[in-house]
mmCIF file of C-alpha atoms and ligand atoms in Angstrom:
data_model
loop_
_atom_site.group_PDB
_atom_site.id
_atom_site.type_symbol
_atom_site.label_atom_id
_atom_site.label_comp_id
_atom_site.label_asym_id
_atom_site.label_seq_id
_atom_site.Cartn_x
_atom_site.Cartn_y
_atom_site.Cartn_z
ATOM 1 C CA MET A 27 13.819 -5.772 3.390
ATOM 2 C CA PRO A 28 16.100 -6.972 4.722
ATOM 3 C CA MET A 29 16.024 -5.097 8.019
ATOM 4 C CA VAL A 30 19.328 -3.824 9.344
ATOM 5 C CA GLY A 31 20.869 -6.500 11.598
ATOM 6 C CA GLY A 32 21.175 -10.252 11.185
ATOM 7 C CA ALA A 33 23.847 -12.606 12.598
ATOM 8 C CA ASP A 34 26.482 -11.385 10.122
ATOM 9 C CA GLY A 35 25.295 -7.789 10.145
ATOM 10 C CA LEU A 36 24.330 -8.111 6.494
ATOM 11 C CA GLY A 37 20.609 -7.993 7.116
ATOM 12 C CA GLU A 38 17.754 -9.684 8.954
ATOM 13 C CA TRP A 39 15.751 -11.691 6.430
ATOM 14 C CA GLY A 40 13.417 -13.620 8.746
ATOM 15 C CA VAL A 41 11.993 -16.578 6.795
ATOM 16 C CA CYS A 42 12.661 -14.843 3.467
ATOM 17 C CA ASP A 43 15.159 -16.237 0.980
ATOM 18 C CA PRO A 44 17.922 -13.648 0.475
ATOM 19 C CA ALA A 45 18.667 -15.141 -2.961
ATOM 20 C CA GLU A 46 15.200 -14.189 -4.257
ATOM 21 C CA PRO A 47 15.395 -10.656 -5.705
ATOM 22 C CA ARG A 48 11.675 -10.072 -5.077
ATOM 23 C CA ASN A 49 12.335 -10.434 -1.350
ATOM 24 C CA GLN A 50 14.414 -7.287 -1.594
ATOM 25 C CA ARG A 51 11.795 -4.720 -0.732
ATOM 26 C CA THR A 52 12.024 -0.971 -0.218
ATOM 27 C CA ARG A 53 9.416 1.073 1.671
ATOM 28 C CA ALA A 54 5.816 1.115 0.478
ATOM 29 C CA SER A 55 5.144 3.811 -2.117
ATOM 30 C CA ILE A 56 3.366 4.048 -5.481
ATOM 31 C CA VAL A 57 3.016 6.358 -8.459
ATOM 32 C CA VAL A 58 -0.367 6.532 -10.204
ATOM 33 C CA GLU A 59 -0.275 7.760 -13.797
ATOM 34 C CA GLY A 60 -3.509 9.004 -15.357
ATOM 35 C CA GLU A 61 -4.572 8.721 -18.984
ATOM 36 C CA ASP A 62 -3.191 12.193 -19.725
ATOM 37 C CA GLY A 63 0.234 11.188 -18.377
ATOM 38 C CA GLN A 64 0.045 13.232 -15.172
ATOM 39 C CA ARG A 65 1.450 11.404 -12.155
ATOM 40 C CA LEU A 66 0.560 11.274 -8.499
ATOM 41 C CA LEU A 67 3.215 10.068 -6.048
ATOM 42 C CA VAL A 68 1.768 8.443 -2.936
ATOM 43 C CA ASP A 69 4.148 8.756 0.036
ATOM 44 C CA ALA A 70 7.797 9.766 0.115
ATOM 45 C CA GLY A 71 9.724 7.276 2.245
ATOM 46 C CA PRO A 72 13.471 7.097 2.884
ATOM 47 C CA ASP A 73 13.982 5.031 -0.303
ATOM 48 C CA LEU A 74 12.339 7.577 -2.610
ATOM 49 C CA ARG A 75 15.472 8.556 -4.514
ATOM 50 C CA SER A 76 16.489 5.007 -5.437
ATOM 51 C CA GLN A 77 12.859 4.078 -6.176
ATOM 52 C CA LEU A 78 12.406 6.946 -8.650
ATOM 53 C CA LEU A 79 15.701 6.125 -10.369
ATOM 54 C CA ALA A 80 14.922 2.393 -10.538
ATOM 55 C CA CYS A 81 11.470 3.054 -12.015
ATOM 56 C CA GLY A 82 12.616 5.745 -14.430
ATOM 57 C CA ILE A 83 10.342 8.394 -12.951
ATOM 58 C CA GLY A 84 11.775 11.893 -13.127
ATOM 59 C CA ARG A 85 8.610 13.933 -12.907
ATOM 60 C CA VAL A 86 5.413 13.909 -10.850
ATOM 61 C CA GLU A 87 2.623 16.486 -10.739
ATOM 62 C CA ALA A 88 1.468 15.922 -7.152
ATOM 63 C CA LEU A 89 2.149 14.152 -3.875
ATOM 64 C CA LEU A 90 -0.304 12.536 -1.469
ATOM 65 C CA VAL A 91 0.855 11.476 1.986
ATOM 66 C CA THR A 92 -1.160 8.717 3.657
ATOM 67 C CA HIS A 93 0.176 9.438 7.167
ATOM 68 C CA GLY A 94 3.173 10.846 9.005
ATOM 69 C CA HIS A 95 5.130 7.715 9.893
ATOM 70 C CA ALA A 96 8.842 7.886 9.094
ATOM 71 C CA ASP A 97 8.721 5.130 6.454
ATOM 72 C CA HIS A 98 6.255 7.272 4.461
ATOM 73 C CA ILE A 99 7.708 10.779 4.809
ATOM 74 C CA MET A 100 11.452 10.688 5.465
ATOM 75 C CA GLY A 101 12.274 10.994 1.759
ATOM 76 C CA LEU A 102 10.538 14.340 1.443
ATOM 77 C CA ASP A 103 13.807 16.119 0.755
ATOM 78 C CA GLU A 104 14.170 14.032 -2.432
ATOM 79 C CA ILE A 105 11.252 15.984 -3.910
ATOM 80 C CA ARG A 106 13.650 18.785 -4.858
ATOM 81 C CA PRO A 107 14.749 17.339 -8.243
ATOM 82 C CA LEU A 108 11.058 16.706 -8.985
ATOM 83 C CA ASN A 109 10.420 20.424 -8.428
ATOM 84 C CA ARG A 110 13.178 21.140 -10.935
ATOM 85 C CA SER A 111 11.775 18.796 -13.596
ATOM 86 C CA LEU A 112 8.282 20.190 -13.151
ATOM 87 C CA GLY A 113 9.580 23.754 -12.869
ATOM 88 C CA ASP A 114 7.032 24.406 -10.166
ATOM 89 C CA VAL A 115 5.996 23.972 -6.567
ATOM 90 C CA ILE A 116 4.430 20.508 -6.062
ATOM 91 C CA PRO A 117 1.061 20.301 -4.295
ATOM 92 C CA VAL A 118 0.954 17.912 -1.329
ATOM 93 C CA TYR A 119 -2.402 16.501 -0.261
ATOM 94 C CA THR A 120 -2.833 15.082 3.215
ATOM 95 C CA SER A 121 -4.851 15.263 6.431
ATOM 96 C CA ALA A 122 -4.619 18.149 8.908
ATOM 97 C CA GLU A 123 -2.862 15.843 11.370
ATOM 98 C CA THR A 124 -0.207 14.756 8.873
ATOM 99 C CA LEU A 125 0.203 18.307 7.591
ATOM 100 C CA ALA A 126 1.038 19.437 11.124
ATOM 101 C CA GLU A 127 3.606 16.637 11.337
ATOM 102 C CA LEU A 128 5.157 17.682 8.003
ATOM 103 C CA ARG A 129 5.285 21.340 9.047
ATOM 104 C CA ALA A 130 7.083 20.376 12.270
ATOM 105 C CA ARG A 131 9.649 18.097 10.637
ATOM 106 C CA PHE A 132 10.083 19.706 7.214
ATOM 107 C CA ASP A 133 9.231 23.360 7.817
ATOM 108 C CA TYR A 134 11.582 24.450 5.004
ATOM 109 C CA VAL A 135 9.596 22.737 2.231
ATOM 110 C CA PHE A 136 6.685 25.148 2.837
ATOM 111 C CA ARG A 137 8.800 28.318 2.624
ATOM 112 C CA PRO A 138 8.554 30.419 -0.569
ATOM 113 C CA SER A 139 10.205 28.490 -3.377
ATOM 114 C CA THR A 140 13.597 29.314 -4.845
ATOM 115 C CA ALA A 141 12.355 28.610 -8.398
ATOM 116 C CA PRO A 142 13.645 27.896 -10.938
ATOM 117 C CA MET A 143 16.677 26.284 -9.267
ATOM 118 C CA PHE A 144 14.884 24.990 -6.191
ATOM 119 C CA TYR A 145 17.691 24.990 -3.641
ATOM 120 C CA ARG A 146 15.225 23.268 -1.335
ATOM 121 C CA PRO A 147 12.083 21.225 -2.040
ATOM 122 C CA ALA A 148 8.925 23.311 -2.429
ATOM 123 C CA LEU A 149 5.514 21.935 -1.547
ATOM 124 C CA ALA A 150 2.135 23.670 -1.505
ATOM 125 C CA PRO A 151 -0.060 22.272 1.299
ATOM 126 C CA HIS A 152 -3.580 21.046 0.539
ATOM 127 C CA GLU A 153 -5.529 19.768 3.524
ATOM 128 C CA VAL A 154 -7.941 16.971 2.667
ATOM 129 C CA MET A 155 -10.108 14.625 4.692
ATOM 130 C CA PRO A 156 -11.706 11.203 4.381
ATOM 131 C CA GLY A 157 -15.013 11.247 2.500
ATOM 132 C CA GLN A 158 -13.778 13.820 -0.007
ATOM 133 C CA VAL A 159 -13.223 13.291 -3.720
ATOM 134 C CA VAL A 160 -10.372 15.524 -4.828
ATOM 135 C CA THR A 161 -9.043 16.097 -8.341
ATOM 136 C CA ILE A 162 -5.297 15.503 -8.127
ATOM 137 C CA ALA A 163 -2.962 15.333 -11.155
ATOM 138 C CA GLY A 164 -6.057 15.200 -13.374
ATOM 139 C CA MET A 165 -7.542 12.200 -11.549
ATOM 140 C CA ASP A 166 -10.557 11.993 -9.243
ATOM 141 C CA VAL A 167 -9.213 10.613 -5.971
ATOM 142 C CA ALA A 168 -11.734 9.418 -3.376
ATOM 143 C CA LEU A 169 -10.312 9.406 0.142
ATOM 144 C CA PHE A 170 -11.368 7.160 2.992
ATOM 145 C CA ARG A 171 -10.343 6.604 6.592
ATOM 146 C CA GLN A 172 -8.188 3.672 7.656
ATOM 147 C CA ASP A 173 -7.490 2.654 11.231
ATOM 148 C CA HIS A 174 -3.736 2.141 11.809
ATOM 149 C CA LYS A 175 -4.287 1.848 15.588
ATOM 150 C CA VAL A 176 -1.799 4.573 16.576
ATOM 151 C CA LEU A 177 -3.355 7.015 14.091
ATOM 152 C CA ASP A 178 -5.658 7.154 11.067
ATOM 153 C CA THR A 179 -4.272 6.842 7.560
ATOM 154 C CA LEU A 180 -5.753 7.905 4.217
ATOM 155 C CA GLY A 181 -6.926 5.191 1.858
ATOM 156 C CA LEU A 182 -7.534 6.122 -1.746
ATOM 157 C CA ARG A 183 -9.671 5.037 -4.620
ATOM 158 C CA ILE A 184 -9.027 6.130 -8.202
ATOM 159 C CA GLY A 185 -11.507 4.551 -10.615
ATOM 160 C CA GLY A 186 -11.021 0.786 -10.389
ATOM 161 C CA PHE A 187 -7.924 1.084 -8.217
ATOM 162 C CA GLY A 188 -7.813 1.082 -4.416
ATOM 163 C CA TYR A 189 -4.746 1.686 -2.235
ATOM 164 C CA SER A 190 -4.786 0.755 1.442
ATOM 165 C CA THR A 191 -1.367 0.862 3.034
ATOM 166 C CA ASP A 192 -0.835 0.893 6.815
ATOM 167 C CA VAL A 193 -4.208 -0.315 8.027
ATOM 168 C CA VAL A 194 -5.311 -2.738 10.752
ATOM 169 C CA ALA A 195 -9.069 -2.119 10.619
ATOM 170 C CA LEU A 196 -11.370 -0.743 7.934
ATOM 171 C CA PRO A 197 -14.461 1.121 9.102
ATOM 172 C CA GLU A 198 -17.730 0.276 7.360
ATOM 173 C CA GLU A 199 -17.779 3.507 5.330
ATOM 174 C CA SER A 200 -14.311 2.691 3.987
ATOM 175 C CA LEU A 201 -15.290 -0.830 2.937
ATOM 176 C CA ALA A 202 -18.212 0.843 1.163
ATOM 177 C CA ALA A 203 -15.790 3.222 -0.577
ATOM 178 C CA LEU A 204 -13.893 0.183 -1.869
ATOM 179 C CA GLU A 205 -17.020 -1.583 -3.131
ATOM 180 C CA GLY A 206 -16.572 -2.820 -6.727
ATOM 181 C CA VAL A 207 -12.814 -2.192 -6.732
ATOM 182 C CA ASP A 208 -11.020 -3.960 -9.607
ATOM 183 C CA THR A 209 -7.429 -3.874 -8.346
ATOM 184 C CA TRP A 210 -6.753 -3.394 -4.646
ATOM 185 C CA MET A 211 -3.301 -2.908 -3.176
ATOM 186 C CA VAL A 212 -3.427 -3.594 0.543
ATOM 187 C CA ASP A 213 -1.175 -3.744 3.599
ATOM 188 C CA CYS A 214 -0.312 -7.319 4.604
ATOM 189 C CA PHE A 215 2.560 -7.242 7.040
ATOM 190 C CA GLN A 216 2.709 -10.875 8.115
ATOM 191 C CA ARG A 217 0.846 -14.151 8.582
ATOM 192 C CA THR A 218 0.041 -13.762 12.296
ATOM 193 C CA PRO A 219 -1.920 -10.850 13.799
ATOM 194 C CA HIS A 220 -0.010 -7.590 14.214
ATOM 195 C CA SER A 221 -0.891 -4.631 16.435
ATOM 196 C CA VAL A 222 -0.958 -1.902 13.769
ATOM 197 C CA HIS A 223 -0.857 -3.702 10.396
ATOM 198 C CA ALA A 224 -3.206 -6.103 8.631
ATOM 199 C CA HIS A 225 -2.170 -9.760 8.515
ATOM 200 C CA LEU A 226 -3.000 -12.351 5.888
ATOM 201 C CA GLU A 227 -6.216 -13.721 7.385
ATOM 202 C CA MET A 228 -7.584 -10.228 7.880
ATOM 203 C CA VAL A 229 -6.866 -9.379 4.243
ATOM 204 C CA LEU A 230 -8.542 -12.612 3.118
ATOM 205 C CA GLY A 231 -11.649 -11.578 5.061
ATOM 206 C CA TRP A 232 -11.765 -8.185 3.358
ATOM 207 C CA VAL A 233 -11.211 -9.809 -0.035
ATOM 208 C CA GLU A 234 -14.124 -12.164 0.573
ATOM 209 C CA ARG A 235 -16.360 -9.154 1.001
ATOM 210 C CA LEU A 236 -14.950 -6.812 -1.665
ATOM 211 C CA LYS A 237 -14.137 -9.481 -4.262
ATOM 212 C CA PRO A 238 -11.549 -7.465 -6.218
ATOM 213 C CA ARG A 239 -10.499 -9.023 -9.522
ATOM 214 C CA ARG A 240 -6.920 -8.571 -8.394
ATOM 215 C CA THR A 241 -5.554 -8.078 -4.872
ATOM 216 C CA VAL A 242 -1.926 -7.046 -4.483
ATOM 217 C CA LEU A 243 -0.244 -7.314 -1.083
ATOM 218 C CA THR A 244 2.180 -4.612 0.026
ATOM 219 C CA HIS A 245 4.184 -3.505 3.102
ATOM 220 C CA MET A 246 5.229 -7.124 3.812
ATOM 221 C CA GLY A 247 7.655 -7.905 6.632
ATOM 222 C CA VAL A 248 10.274 -10.619 7.146
ATOM 223 C CA ASP A 249 7.549 -13.271 7.577
ATOM 224 C CA MET A 250 6.411 -13.012 3.942
ATOM 225 C CA ASP A 251 8.706 -14.948 1.633
ATOM 226 C CA TRP A 252 8.118 -14.503 -2.105
ATOM 227 C CA ALA A 253 8.133 -18.210 -2.979
ATOM 228 C CA TRP A 254 5.883 -19.025 -0.019
ATOM 229 C CA MET A 255 3.390 -16.400 -1.133
ATOM 230 C CA GLN A 256 3.515 -17.630 -4.750
ATOM 231 C CA ALA A 257 2.707 -21.145 -3.550
ATOM 232 C CA HIS A 258 0.102 -20.328 -0.898
ATOM 233 C CA LEU A 259 -1.856 -17.210 -1.830
ATOM 234 C CA PRO A 260 -5.329 -17.975 -3.230
ATOM 235 C CA ALA A 261 -6.134 -17.200 -6.866
ATOM 236 C CA GLY A 262 -6.568 -13.478 -7.448
ATOM 237 C CA ILE A 263 -4.205 -12.526 -4.635
ATOM 238 C CA GLU A 264 -0.548 -11.836 -5.310
ATOM 239 C CA ALA A 265 2.421 -10.146 -3.695
ATOM 240 C CA ALA A 266 3.748 -6.815 -4.906
ATOM 241 C CA TYR A 267 7.419 -6.396 -5.677
ATOM 242 C CA ASP A 268 9.593 -3.359 -6.242
ATOM 243 C CA GLY A 269 9.084 -1.945 -9.721
ATOM 244 C CA MET A 270 5.757 -3.740 -10.267
ATOM 245 C CA VAL A 271 3.554 -2.088 -12.896
ATOM 246 C CA LEU A 272 -0.237 -2.521 -12.807
ATOM 247 C CA ASP A 273 -2.565 -1.689 -15.673
ATOM 248 C CA ILE A 274 -5.835 -0.554 -14.152
ATOM 249 C CA PRO A 275 -9.197 0.002 -15.829
ATOM 250 C CA LEU A 276 -10.452 3.424 -14.751
HETATM 251 ZN ZN1 LIG B 324 2.499 3.554 9.440
HETATM 252 ZN ZN1 LIG B 325 4.378 2.038 6.875
#
């Protein structure tokens, strides 16, 4: 946010107030840090470099990719300095479908590494599937299936935390996987129904069932103004913003 365009070419803001810094939103991505300090990066969108710099994150132990859409993978080349800080190849966890997509678009990241200088990013592929619990960066990560209409995405649950980006329908087994979640970060693209993303009413329905202590909306479009959300979202539901830090009971 904003999108490229607008009457003056300086950006399309929709109903969002350009003067509000929290309406300035980069692509959806998170880092989960475990108790031992190991970090898992979830998705590597085109804004990855500026996001890592803004958040002061210079090292991660692993990467998980929720799906192969451009806004979640086109920053993969920015992994290279993370290889250098770690001094190692970084494991990437994702579905077979997404792995095939990554191999087609970023074949060079799976070639033998050029350690220790890493002249190109180096990732070690780990195929995972919904229903599995995988230990990643020292954390037990439960994976579940999310319907994104054009393809399935991976949802994840780590202790009391759930992450559900890019979803328009949650199958029963995935709602079950989120049962008892304390803090849930969930896709909420706009107020009216959308073909491949959840909208506000849909999220409210899920929240009614799951009753998270804290629900944090992400992946918002130009229809979701910060001040509007502050004024209208029910108690327990809030909007994410770039650089937000959440303390989550595991
Ligand atoms: Zn997507
Ligand atoms: Zn997306």
